[in-house]
Coordinates of C-alpha atoms in Angstrom, one line a residue:
X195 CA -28.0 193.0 26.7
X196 CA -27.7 194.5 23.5
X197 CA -30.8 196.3 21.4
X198 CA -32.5 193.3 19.6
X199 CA -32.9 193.6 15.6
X200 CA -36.8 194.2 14.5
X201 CA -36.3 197.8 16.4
X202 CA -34.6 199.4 13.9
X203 CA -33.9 203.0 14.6
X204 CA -35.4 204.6 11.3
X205 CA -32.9 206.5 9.2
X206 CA -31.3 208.4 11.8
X207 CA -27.4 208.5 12.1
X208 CA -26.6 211.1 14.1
X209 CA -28.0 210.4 18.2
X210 CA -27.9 213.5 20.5
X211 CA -27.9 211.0 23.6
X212 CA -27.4 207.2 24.4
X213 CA -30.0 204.7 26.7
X214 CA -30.2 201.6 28.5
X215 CA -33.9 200.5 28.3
X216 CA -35.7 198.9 31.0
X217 CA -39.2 196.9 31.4
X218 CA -40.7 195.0 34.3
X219 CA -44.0 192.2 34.6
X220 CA -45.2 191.2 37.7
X221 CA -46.3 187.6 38.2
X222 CA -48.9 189.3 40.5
X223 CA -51.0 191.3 38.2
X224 CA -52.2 189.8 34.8
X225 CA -52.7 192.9 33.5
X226 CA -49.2 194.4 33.2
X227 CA -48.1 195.3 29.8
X228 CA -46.1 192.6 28.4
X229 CA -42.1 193.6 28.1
X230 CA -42.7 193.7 23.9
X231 CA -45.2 195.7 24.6
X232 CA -43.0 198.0 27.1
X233 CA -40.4 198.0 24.4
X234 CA -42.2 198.8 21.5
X235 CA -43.4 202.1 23.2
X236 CA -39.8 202.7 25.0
X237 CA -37.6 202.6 21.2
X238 CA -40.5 204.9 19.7
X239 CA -39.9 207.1 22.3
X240 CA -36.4 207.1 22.1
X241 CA -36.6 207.4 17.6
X242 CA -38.9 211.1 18.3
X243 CA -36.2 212.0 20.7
X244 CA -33.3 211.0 19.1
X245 CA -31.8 208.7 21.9
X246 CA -29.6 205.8 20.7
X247 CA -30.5 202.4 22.4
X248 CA -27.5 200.6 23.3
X249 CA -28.5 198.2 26.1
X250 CA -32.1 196.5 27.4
X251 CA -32.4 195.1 30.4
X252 CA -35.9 192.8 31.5
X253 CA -37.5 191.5 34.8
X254 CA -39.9 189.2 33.8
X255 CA -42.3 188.2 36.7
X256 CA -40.1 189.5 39.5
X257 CA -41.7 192.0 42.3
X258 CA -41.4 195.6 42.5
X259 CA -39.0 195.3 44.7
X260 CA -35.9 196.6 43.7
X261 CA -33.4 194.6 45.3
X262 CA -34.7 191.6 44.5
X263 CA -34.5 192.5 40.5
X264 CA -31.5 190.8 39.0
X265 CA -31.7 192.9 35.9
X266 CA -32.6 196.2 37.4
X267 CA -29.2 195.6 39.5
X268 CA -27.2 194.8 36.7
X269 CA -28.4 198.0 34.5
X270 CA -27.4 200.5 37.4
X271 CA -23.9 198.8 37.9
X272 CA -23.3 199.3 34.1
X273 CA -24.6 202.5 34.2
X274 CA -22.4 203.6 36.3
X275 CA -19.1 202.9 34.3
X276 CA -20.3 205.9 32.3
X277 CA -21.1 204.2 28.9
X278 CA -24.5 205.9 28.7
X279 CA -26.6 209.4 29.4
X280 CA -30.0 208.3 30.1
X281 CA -32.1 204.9 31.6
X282 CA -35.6 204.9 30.0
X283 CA -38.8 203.0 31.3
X284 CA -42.3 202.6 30.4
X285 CA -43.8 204.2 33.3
X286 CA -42.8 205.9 36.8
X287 CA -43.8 202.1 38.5
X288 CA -41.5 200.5 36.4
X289 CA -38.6 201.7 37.6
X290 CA -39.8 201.7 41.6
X291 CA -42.6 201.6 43.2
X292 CA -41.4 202.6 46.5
X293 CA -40.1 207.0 46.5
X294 CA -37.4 205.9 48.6
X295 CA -36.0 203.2 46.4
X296 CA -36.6 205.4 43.7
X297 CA -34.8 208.6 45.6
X298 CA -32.3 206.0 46.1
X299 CA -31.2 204.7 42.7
X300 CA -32.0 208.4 40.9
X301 CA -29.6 209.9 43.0
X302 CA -26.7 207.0 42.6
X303 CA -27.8 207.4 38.8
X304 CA -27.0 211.2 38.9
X305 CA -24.0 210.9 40.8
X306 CA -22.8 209.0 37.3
X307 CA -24.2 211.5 34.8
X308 CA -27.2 209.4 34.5
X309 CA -31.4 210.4 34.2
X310 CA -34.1 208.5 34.0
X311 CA -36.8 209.1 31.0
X312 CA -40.5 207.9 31.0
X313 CA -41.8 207.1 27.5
X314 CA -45.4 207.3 28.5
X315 CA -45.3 209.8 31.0
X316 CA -42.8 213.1 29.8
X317 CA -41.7 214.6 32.9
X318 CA -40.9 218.3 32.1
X319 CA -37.8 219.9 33.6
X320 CA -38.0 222.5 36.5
X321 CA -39.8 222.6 39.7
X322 CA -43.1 221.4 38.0
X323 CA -41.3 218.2 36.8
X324 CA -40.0 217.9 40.1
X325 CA -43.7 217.6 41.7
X326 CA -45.0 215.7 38.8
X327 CA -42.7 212.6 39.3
X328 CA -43.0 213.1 42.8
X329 CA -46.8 212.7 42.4
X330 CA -46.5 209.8 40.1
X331 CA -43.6 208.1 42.4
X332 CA -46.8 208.5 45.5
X333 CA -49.3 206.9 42.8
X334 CA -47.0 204.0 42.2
X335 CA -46.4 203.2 46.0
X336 CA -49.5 203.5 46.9
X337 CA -50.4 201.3 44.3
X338 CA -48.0 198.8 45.2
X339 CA -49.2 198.7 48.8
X340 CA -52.6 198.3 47.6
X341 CA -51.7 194.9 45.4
X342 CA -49.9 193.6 48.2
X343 CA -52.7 193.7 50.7
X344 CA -55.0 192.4 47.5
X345 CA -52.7 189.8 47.0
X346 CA -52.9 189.2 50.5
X347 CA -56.4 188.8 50.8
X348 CA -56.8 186.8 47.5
X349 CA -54.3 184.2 49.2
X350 CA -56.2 184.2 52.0
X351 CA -59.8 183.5 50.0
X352 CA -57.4 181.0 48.3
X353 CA -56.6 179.1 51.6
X354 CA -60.3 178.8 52.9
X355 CA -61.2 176.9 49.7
X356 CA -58.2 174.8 49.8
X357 CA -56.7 176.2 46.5
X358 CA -52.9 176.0 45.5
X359 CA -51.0 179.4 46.8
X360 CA -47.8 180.7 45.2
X361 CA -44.2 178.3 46.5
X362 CA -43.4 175.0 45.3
X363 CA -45.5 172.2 45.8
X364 CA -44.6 169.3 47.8
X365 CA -43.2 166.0 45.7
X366 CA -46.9 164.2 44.5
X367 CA -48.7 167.1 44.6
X368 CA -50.1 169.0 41.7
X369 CA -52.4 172.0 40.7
X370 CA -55.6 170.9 39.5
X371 CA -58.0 172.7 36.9
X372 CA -60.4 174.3 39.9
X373 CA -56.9 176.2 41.6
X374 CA -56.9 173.1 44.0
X375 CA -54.8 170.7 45.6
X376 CA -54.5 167.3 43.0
X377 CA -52.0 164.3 42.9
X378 CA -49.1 163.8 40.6
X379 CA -49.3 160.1 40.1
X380 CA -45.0 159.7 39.3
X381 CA -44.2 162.0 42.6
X382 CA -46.7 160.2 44.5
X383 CA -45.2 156.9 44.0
X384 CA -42.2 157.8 45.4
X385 CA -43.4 159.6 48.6
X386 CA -45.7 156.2 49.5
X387 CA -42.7 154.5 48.8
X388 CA -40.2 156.5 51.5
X389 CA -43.1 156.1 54.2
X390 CA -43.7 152.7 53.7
X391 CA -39.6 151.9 53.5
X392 CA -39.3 154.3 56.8
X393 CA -41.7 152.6 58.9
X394 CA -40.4 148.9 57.4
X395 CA -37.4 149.7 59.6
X396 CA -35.0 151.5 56.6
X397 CA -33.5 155.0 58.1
X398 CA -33.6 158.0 56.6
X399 CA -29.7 157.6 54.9
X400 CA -30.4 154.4 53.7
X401 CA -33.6 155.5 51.8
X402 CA -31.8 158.7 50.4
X403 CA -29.1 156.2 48.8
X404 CA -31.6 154.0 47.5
X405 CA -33.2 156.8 45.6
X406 CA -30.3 158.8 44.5
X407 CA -29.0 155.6 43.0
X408 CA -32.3 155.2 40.7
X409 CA -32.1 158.8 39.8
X410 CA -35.5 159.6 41.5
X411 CA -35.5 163.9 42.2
X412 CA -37.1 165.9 44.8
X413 CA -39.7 168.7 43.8
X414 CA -37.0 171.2 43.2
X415 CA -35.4 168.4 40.7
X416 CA -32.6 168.0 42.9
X417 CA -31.1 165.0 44.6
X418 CA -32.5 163.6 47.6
X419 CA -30.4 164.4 51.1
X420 CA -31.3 164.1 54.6
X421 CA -33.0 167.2 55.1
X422 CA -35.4 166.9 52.0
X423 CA -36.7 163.5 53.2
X424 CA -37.0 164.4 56.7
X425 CA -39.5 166.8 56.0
X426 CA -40.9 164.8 53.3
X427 CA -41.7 161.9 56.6
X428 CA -43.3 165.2 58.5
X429 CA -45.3 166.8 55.8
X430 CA -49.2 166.3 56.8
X431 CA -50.3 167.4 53.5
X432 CA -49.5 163.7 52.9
X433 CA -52.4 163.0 54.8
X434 CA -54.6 165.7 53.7
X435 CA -54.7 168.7 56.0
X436 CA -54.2 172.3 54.1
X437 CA -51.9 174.6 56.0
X438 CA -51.3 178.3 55.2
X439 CA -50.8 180.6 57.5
X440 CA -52.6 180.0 60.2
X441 CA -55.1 178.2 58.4
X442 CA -55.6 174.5 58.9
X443 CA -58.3 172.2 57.2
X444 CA -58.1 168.5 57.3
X445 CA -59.0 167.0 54.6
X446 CA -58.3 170.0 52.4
X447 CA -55.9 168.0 50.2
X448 CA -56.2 164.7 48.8
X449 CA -54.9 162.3 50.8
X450 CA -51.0 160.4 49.2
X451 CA -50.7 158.0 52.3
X452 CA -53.1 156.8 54.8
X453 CA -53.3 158.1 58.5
X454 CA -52.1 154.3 59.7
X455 CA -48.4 154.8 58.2
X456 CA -48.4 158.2 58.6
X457 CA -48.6 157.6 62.2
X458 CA -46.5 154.6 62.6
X459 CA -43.6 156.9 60.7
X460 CA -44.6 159.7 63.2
X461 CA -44.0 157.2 66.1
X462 CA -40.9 155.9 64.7
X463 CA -39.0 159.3 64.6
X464 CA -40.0 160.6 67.8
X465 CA -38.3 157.0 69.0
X466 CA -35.4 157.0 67.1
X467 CA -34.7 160.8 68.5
X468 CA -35.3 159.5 71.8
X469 CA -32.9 156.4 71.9
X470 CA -29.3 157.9 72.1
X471 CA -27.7 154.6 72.2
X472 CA -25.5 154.9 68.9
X473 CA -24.0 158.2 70.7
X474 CA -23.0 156.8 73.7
X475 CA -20.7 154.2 72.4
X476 CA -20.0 152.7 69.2
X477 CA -21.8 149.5 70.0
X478 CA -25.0 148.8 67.6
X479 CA -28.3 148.1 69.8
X480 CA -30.5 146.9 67.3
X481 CA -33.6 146.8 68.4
X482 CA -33.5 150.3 69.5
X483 CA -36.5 151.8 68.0
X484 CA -38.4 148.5 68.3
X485 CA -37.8 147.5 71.9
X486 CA -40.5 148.5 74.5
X487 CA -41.1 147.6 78.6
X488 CA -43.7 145.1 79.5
X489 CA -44.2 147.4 82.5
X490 CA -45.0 150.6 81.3
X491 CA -44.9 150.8 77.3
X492 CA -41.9 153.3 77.0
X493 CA -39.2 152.7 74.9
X494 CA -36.0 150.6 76.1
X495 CA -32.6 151.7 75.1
X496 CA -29.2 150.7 74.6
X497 CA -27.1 151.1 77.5
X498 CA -23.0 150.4 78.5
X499 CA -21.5 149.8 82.2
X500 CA -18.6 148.7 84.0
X501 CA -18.4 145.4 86.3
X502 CA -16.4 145.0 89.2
X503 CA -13.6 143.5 87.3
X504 CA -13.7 146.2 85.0
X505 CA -15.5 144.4 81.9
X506 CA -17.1 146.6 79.9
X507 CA -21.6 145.4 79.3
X508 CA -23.8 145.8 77.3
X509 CA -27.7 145.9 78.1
X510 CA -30.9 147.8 77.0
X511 CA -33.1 149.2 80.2
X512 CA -35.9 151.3 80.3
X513 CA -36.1 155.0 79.5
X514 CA -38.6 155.7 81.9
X515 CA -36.6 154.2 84.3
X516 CA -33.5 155.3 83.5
X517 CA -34.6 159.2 83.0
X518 CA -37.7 158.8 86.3
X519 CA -36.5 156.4 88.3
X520 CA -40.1 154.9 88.7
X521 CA -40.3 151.9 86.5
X522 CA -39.1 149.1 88.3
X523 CA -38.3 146.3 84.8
X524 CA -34.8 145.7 85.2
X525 CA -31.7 145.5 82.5
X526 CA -31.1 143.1 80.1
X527 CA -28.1 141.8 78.7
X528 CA -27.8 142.8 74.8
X529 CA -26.6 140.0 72.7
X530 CA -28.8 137.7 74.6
X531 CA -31.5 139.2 74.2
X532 CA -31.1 140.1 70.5
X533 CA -29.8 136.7 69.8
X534 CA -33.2 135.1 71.2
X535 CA -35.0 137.6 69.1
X536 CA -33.2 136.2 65.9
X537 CA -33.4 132.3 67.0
X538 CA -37.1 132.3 67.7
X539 CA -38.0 134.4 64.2
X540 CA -35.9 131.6 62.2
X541 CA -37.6 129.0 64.7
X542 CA -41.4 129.5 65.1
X543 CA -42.0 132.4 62.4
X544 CA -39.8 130.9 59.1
X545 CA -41.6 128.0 58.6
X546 CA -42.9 126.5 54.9
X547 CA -46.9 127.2 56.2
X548 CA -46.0 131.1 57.1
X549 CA -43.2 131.5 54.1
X550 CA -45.7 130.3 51.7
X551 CA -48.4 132.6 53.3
X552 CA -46.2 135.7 52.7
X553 CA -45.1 134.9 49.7
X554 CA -48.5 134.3 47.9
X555 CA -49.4 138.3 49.7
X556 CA -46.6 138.8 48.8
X557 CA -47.2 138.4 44.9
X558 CA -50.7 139.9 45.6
X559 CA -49.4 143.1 47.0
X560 CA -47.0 143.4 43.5
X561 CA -50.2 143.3 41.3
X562 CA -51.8 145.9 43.3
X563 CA -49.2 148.2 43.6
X564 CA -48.3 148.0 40.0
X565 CA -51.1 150.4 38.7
X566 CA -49.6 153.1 41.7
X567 CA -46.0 152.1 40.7
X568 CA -43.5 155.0 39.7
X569 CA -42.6 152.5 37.0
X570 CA -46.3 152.5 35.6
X571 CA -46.0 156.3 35.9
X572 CA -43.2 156.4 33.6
X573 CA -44.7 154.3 30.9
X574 CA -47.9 156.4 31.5
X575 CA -45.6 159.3 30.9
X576 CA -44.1 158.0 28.0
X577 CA -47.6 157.2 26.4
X578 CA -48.5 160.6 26.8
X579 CA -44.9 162.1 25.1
X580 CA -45.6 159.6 22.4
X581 CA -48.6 160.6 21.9
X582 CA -47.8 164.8 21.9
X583 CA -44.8 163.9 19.3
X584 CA -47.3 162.0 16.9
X585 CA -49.7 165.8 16.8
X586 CA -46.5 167.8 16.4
X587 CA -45.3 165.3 13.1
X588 CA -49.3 165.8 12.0
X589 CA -49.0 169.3 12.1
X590 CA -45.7 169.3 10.1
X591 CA -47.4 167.1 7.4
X592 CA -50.0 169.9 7.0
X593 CA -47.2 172.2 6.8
X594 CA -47.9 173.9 10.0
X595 CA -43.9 174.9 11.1
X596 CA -43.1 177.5 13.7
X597 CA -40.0 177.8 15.6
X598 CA -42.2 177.0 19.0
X599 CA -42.9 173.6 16.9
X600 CA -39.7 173.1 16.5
X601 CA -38.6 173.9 20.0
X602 CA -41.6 171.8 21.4
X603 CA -40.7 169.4 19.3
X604 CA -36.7 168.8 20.5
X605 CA -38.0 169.2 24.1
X606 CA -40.7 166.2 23.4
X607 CA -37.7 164.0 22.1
X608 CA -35.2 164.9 24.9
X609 CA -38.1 164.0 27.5
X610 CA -38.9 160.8 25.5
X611 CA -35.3 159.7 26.0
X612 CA -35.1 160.7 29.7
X613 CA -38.5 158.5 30.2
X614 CA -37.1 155.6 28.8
X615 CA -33.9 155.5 30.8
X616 CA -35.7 156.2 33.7
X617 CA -37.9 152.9 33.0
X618 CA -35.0 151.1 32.4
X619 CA -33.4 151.9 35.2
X620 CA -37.4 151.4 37.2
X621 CA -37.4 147.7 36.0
X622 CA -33.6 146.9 36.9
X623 CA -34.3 148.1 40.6
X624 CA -38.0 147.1 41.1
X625 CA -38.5 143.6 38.9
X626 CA -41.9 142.1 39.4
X627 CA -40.9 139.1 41.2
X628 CA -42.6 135.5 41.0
X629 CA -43.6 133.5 44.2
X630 CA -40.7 131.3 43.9
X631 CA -37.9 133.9 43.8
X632 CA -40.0 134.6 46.9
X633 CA -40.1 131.5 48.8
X634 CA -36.4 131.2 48.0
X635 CA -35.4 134.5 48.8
X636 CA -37.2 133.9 52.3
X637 CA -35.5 130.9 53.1
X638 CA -32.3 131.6 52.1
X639 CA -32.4 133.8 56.0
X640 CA -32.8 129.9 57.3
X641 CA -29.1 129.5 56.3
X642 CA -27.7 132.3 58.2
X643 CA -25.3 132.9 60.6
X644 CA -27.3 133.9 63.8
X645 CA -23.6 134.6 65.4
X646 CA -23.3 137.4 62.9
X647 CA -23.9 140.9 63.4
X648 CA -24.9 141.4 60.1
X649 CA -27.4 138.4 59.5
X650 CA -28.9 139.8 63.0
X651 CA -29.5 143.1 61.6
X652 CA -31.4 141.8 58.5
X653 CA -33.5 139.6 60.4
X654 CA -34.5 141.9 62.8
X655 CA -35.1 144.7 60.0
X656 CA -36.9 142.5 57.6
X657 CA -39.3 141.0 60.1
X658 CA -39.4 142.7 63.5
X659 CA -42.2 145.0 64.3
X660 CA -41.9 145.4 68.0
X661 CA -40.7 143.5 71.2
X662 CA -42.3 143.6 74.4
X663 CA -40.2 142.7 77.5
X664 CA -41.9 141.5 80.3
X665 CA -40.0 140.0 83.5
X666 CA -41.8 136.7 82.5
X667 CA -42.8 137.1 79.4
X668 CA -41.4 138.3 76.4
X669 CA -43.6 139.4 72.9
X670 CA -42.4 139.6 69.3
X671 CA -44.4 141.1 67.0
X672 CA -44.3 140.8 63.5
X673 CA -44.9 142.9 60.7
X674 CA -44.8 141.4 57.1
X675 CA -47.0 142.1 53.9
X676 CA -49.2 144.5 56.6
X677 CA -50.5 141.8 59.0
X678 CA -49.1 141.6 62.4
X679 CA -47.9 138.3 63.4
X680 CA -46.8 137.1 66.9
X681 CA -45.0 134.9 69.0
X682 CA -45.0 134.5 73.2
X683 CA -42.3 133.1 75.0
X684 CA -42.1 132.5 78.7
X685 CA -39.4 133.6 80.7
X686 CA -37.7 132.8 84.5
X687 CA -35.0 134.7 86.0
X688 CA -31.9 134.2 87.4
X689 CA -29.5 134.2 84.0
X690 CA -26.5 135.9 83.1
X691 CA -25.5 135.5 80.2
X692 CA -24.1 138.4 78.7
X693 CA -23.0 139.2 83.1
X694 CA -25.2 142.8 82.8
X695 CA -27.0 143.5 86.0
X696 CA -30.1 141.4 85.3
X697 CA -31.2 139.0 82.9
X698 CA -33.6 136.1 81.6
X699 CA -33.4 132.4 79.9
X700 CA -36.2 131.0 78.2
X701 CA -38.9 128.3 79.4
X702 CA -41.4 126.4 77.6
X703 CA -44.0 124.9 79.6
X704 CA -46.2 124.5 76.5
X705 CA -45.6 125.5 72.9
X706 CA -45.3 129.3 72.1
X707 CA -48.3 130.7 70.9
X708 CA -48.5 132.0 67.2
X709 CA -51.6 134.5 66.9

């Protein structure tokens, strides 16, 4: 970086010696000089002693640490192409706070025909100088040491009262005026949003997509992926416990989703990683994730064998008793079982009474989500950035113009215009919709084909909550606008329909029963 105008070097033409300049702030300590500040002192220092600036190099709010200084690394390679005598700081702790970083660069600097000058703290030459920086290289270090554990110990303060530490805060989450923990409505729309689609039966790739194609950005401002959401689903600051360290308070942080969902995602990971079906073969089992035994609540999961005559079946069985050998509910044959899932959902659950039901919570939920919408964000957003841009034209009116108006006032307008994409693009993906697009929507699954794969997988998504499996009796459970509904059916053995080791046809000696 080259020496900025506004230092000018007086009326001196002829330098003895030439310098790189270097200044350093801590985020750490408030109290550090600022680099101006630094610099000012450094080029007076440098006009008395007839140095020649040719080159300034800045850490702003970087640690002491050397290593991790992008600047202080860059000045030392330069310096060592030979351009330049001297390297002059502020004070001995700007240039290290540790003697054995600073024994360490010194002597690299040397080796290239380089010193290092303190403007506010001359360091004579000889064996006295020798001590003297010596003393003043201990001061800093022990200094630095000292603000560490401080730091430390401040965090520490910080965590018992549930206040924001340094690091990124998790997507919906803010820093409030007291230091603590508060909601950022726009973030917190979209984390509700992943749990609720998560535990409505969506996986984790098809919620990624679904957000990446509305242009919706982590914390870091980066695309969603796998990984980001993943830990999104585990995060229990979404329910409000405060971790650092090893400090843990529940109810520390306010709360973005409710212990219910939080849970039910919770439960639905731990069975997704526990049902290996989709690895074993390239069949789809889809009610993995959603199938339990009547006998002992575990899990069933997808499952391929062989007949005698070599055909090739599929069935879901137990866990337990697959992995134990204790549970004695037997296999049952796959596509009959998921085909008598489907029939009976169309059958007994998509009716006018029930469709009109959900559709009229349906319309109720809309209204109520609306005021926690990302969309309602936005425009709240945009308000506010309207509202900044009229103050900034007020002020130009009373002829108060700075370049940080100006600047504030290009950044206001670029904002403005990324707001109103991002609505646009809000409404286009999430319209309001009216209870007839509802009712029709609904009953356009009464046309399906139940012999598809596909229509089977969008029934069993859209409405399925669970299914019990009994060796009589078999429970579906359904989940829609967040009341469970369900259906009984009673079974007798002796079928075969899809020839896997054991399965079951239907009976009805009365009606099923809708609770």
């Amino acid at each position: 970086m080259t020496p900025r105008a506004g230092f000018a070097e007086a009326e001196i033409t002829d330098y003895s010696m030439t310098a790189y300049i270097y200044g350093r702030y801590s985020s750490h300590n408030q109290k550090d000089v600022s680099i101006e500040q630094q610099f000012r002192d450094i080029y007076e220092f440098c006009r008395k002693n007839n140095i020649r600036v040719v080159g300034e190099y800045a850490d702003r709010a970087i640690t002491g640490k050397t290593d991790k200084r992008p600047q202080f690394q860059k000045m030392i390679q330069d310096a060592a192409k030979g351009r330049v005598q001297l390297i002059v700081c502020w004070k001995v702790d700007r240039f290290a706070r540790n003697r054995e970083d600073a024994a360490v660069y010194k002597g690299r600097l040397r080796r290239h025909g380089v010193r290092v000058l303190y403007a506010m703290e001359p360091i004579p030459e000889g064996a006295a100088g020798i001590l003297l920086e010596g003393m003043l290289e201990s001061t800093a270090e022990w200094y630095s040491a000292n603000l560490s554990e401080n730091i430390k110990r401040g965090m520490y303060d910080n965590a018992m009262e549930c206040k924001v530490n340094n690091g990124k805060l998790a997507l919906g989450l803010k820093k409030g005026p007291d230091g603590k923990f508060a909601i950022e409505p726009a973030g917190a729309a979209i984390v509700r949003e992943a749990f609720e689609l998560y535990a409505s039966g969506l996986n984790v790739r098809e919620i990624t997509e679904a957000f990446n194609a509305r242009g919706l950005k982590t914390s870091r401002g980066a695309a969603f992926n796998k990984n980001s959401l993943r830990v999104m689903l585990k995060n229990e600051a979404y329910i409000g416990v405060y971790k650092y360290g090893k400090v843990r308070i529940e109810g520390g942080i306010p709360p973005i989703v409710d212990k219910e969902l939080f849970d039910r995602v919770q439960e639905r990971i731990v069975q997704i990683a526990r049902a290996p079906a989709s690895s074993w073969s390239d069949v789809d089992y889809l009610l993995t994730g959603k199938l339990y035994c009547g006998h002992c609540g575990h899990p069933m999961i997808g499952e391929s064998g062989t007949g005698k005559s070599g055909r090739k079946y599929n069935y879901y069985t137990c866990a337990k008793r697959k992995r134990e050998k204790v549970c004695k509910k037997k296999p049952v044959g796959k596509d009959w079982l998921e085909e008598t899932v489907v029939r009976e959902t169309l059958e007994r659950v998509l009716v006018d009474e029930v469709i009109e039901k959900i559709a009229d919570e349906a319309v109720a939920i809309q209204q109520r989500e609306r005021d926690e919408s990302i969309l309602n964000s936005l425009e709240q957003q945009l308000k506010e950035t309207g509202k900044a841009l009229r103050n900034i034209v007020a002020a130009i009116e009373q002829g108060i113009i700075t370049p940080t108006t100006k600047g504030r006032m290009m950044e206001l307008e670029e904002q403005k215009v990324e707001l109103q994409v991002a609505i646009e693009k809000e409404k286009a993906v999430k319209p309001l919709l009216t209870r007839d697009q509802i009712i029709y929507w609904i009953k356009r699954f009464g046309k399906g084909d139940v012999s598809s794969e596909r229509f089977r997988i969008q029934i069993i998504e859209t409405f399925v909550r669970a299914v019990y499996l009994y060796d009589d009796e078999l429970r579906i459970v359904y989940d829609y606008t967040g009341e469970k509904t369900s259906i009984t059916l009673e079974l007798v053995d002796g079928c075969d329909k899809d020839g896997a080791p054991e399965c079951s046809a239907l009976a009805f000696s009365s009606p099923p029963n809708i609770l």
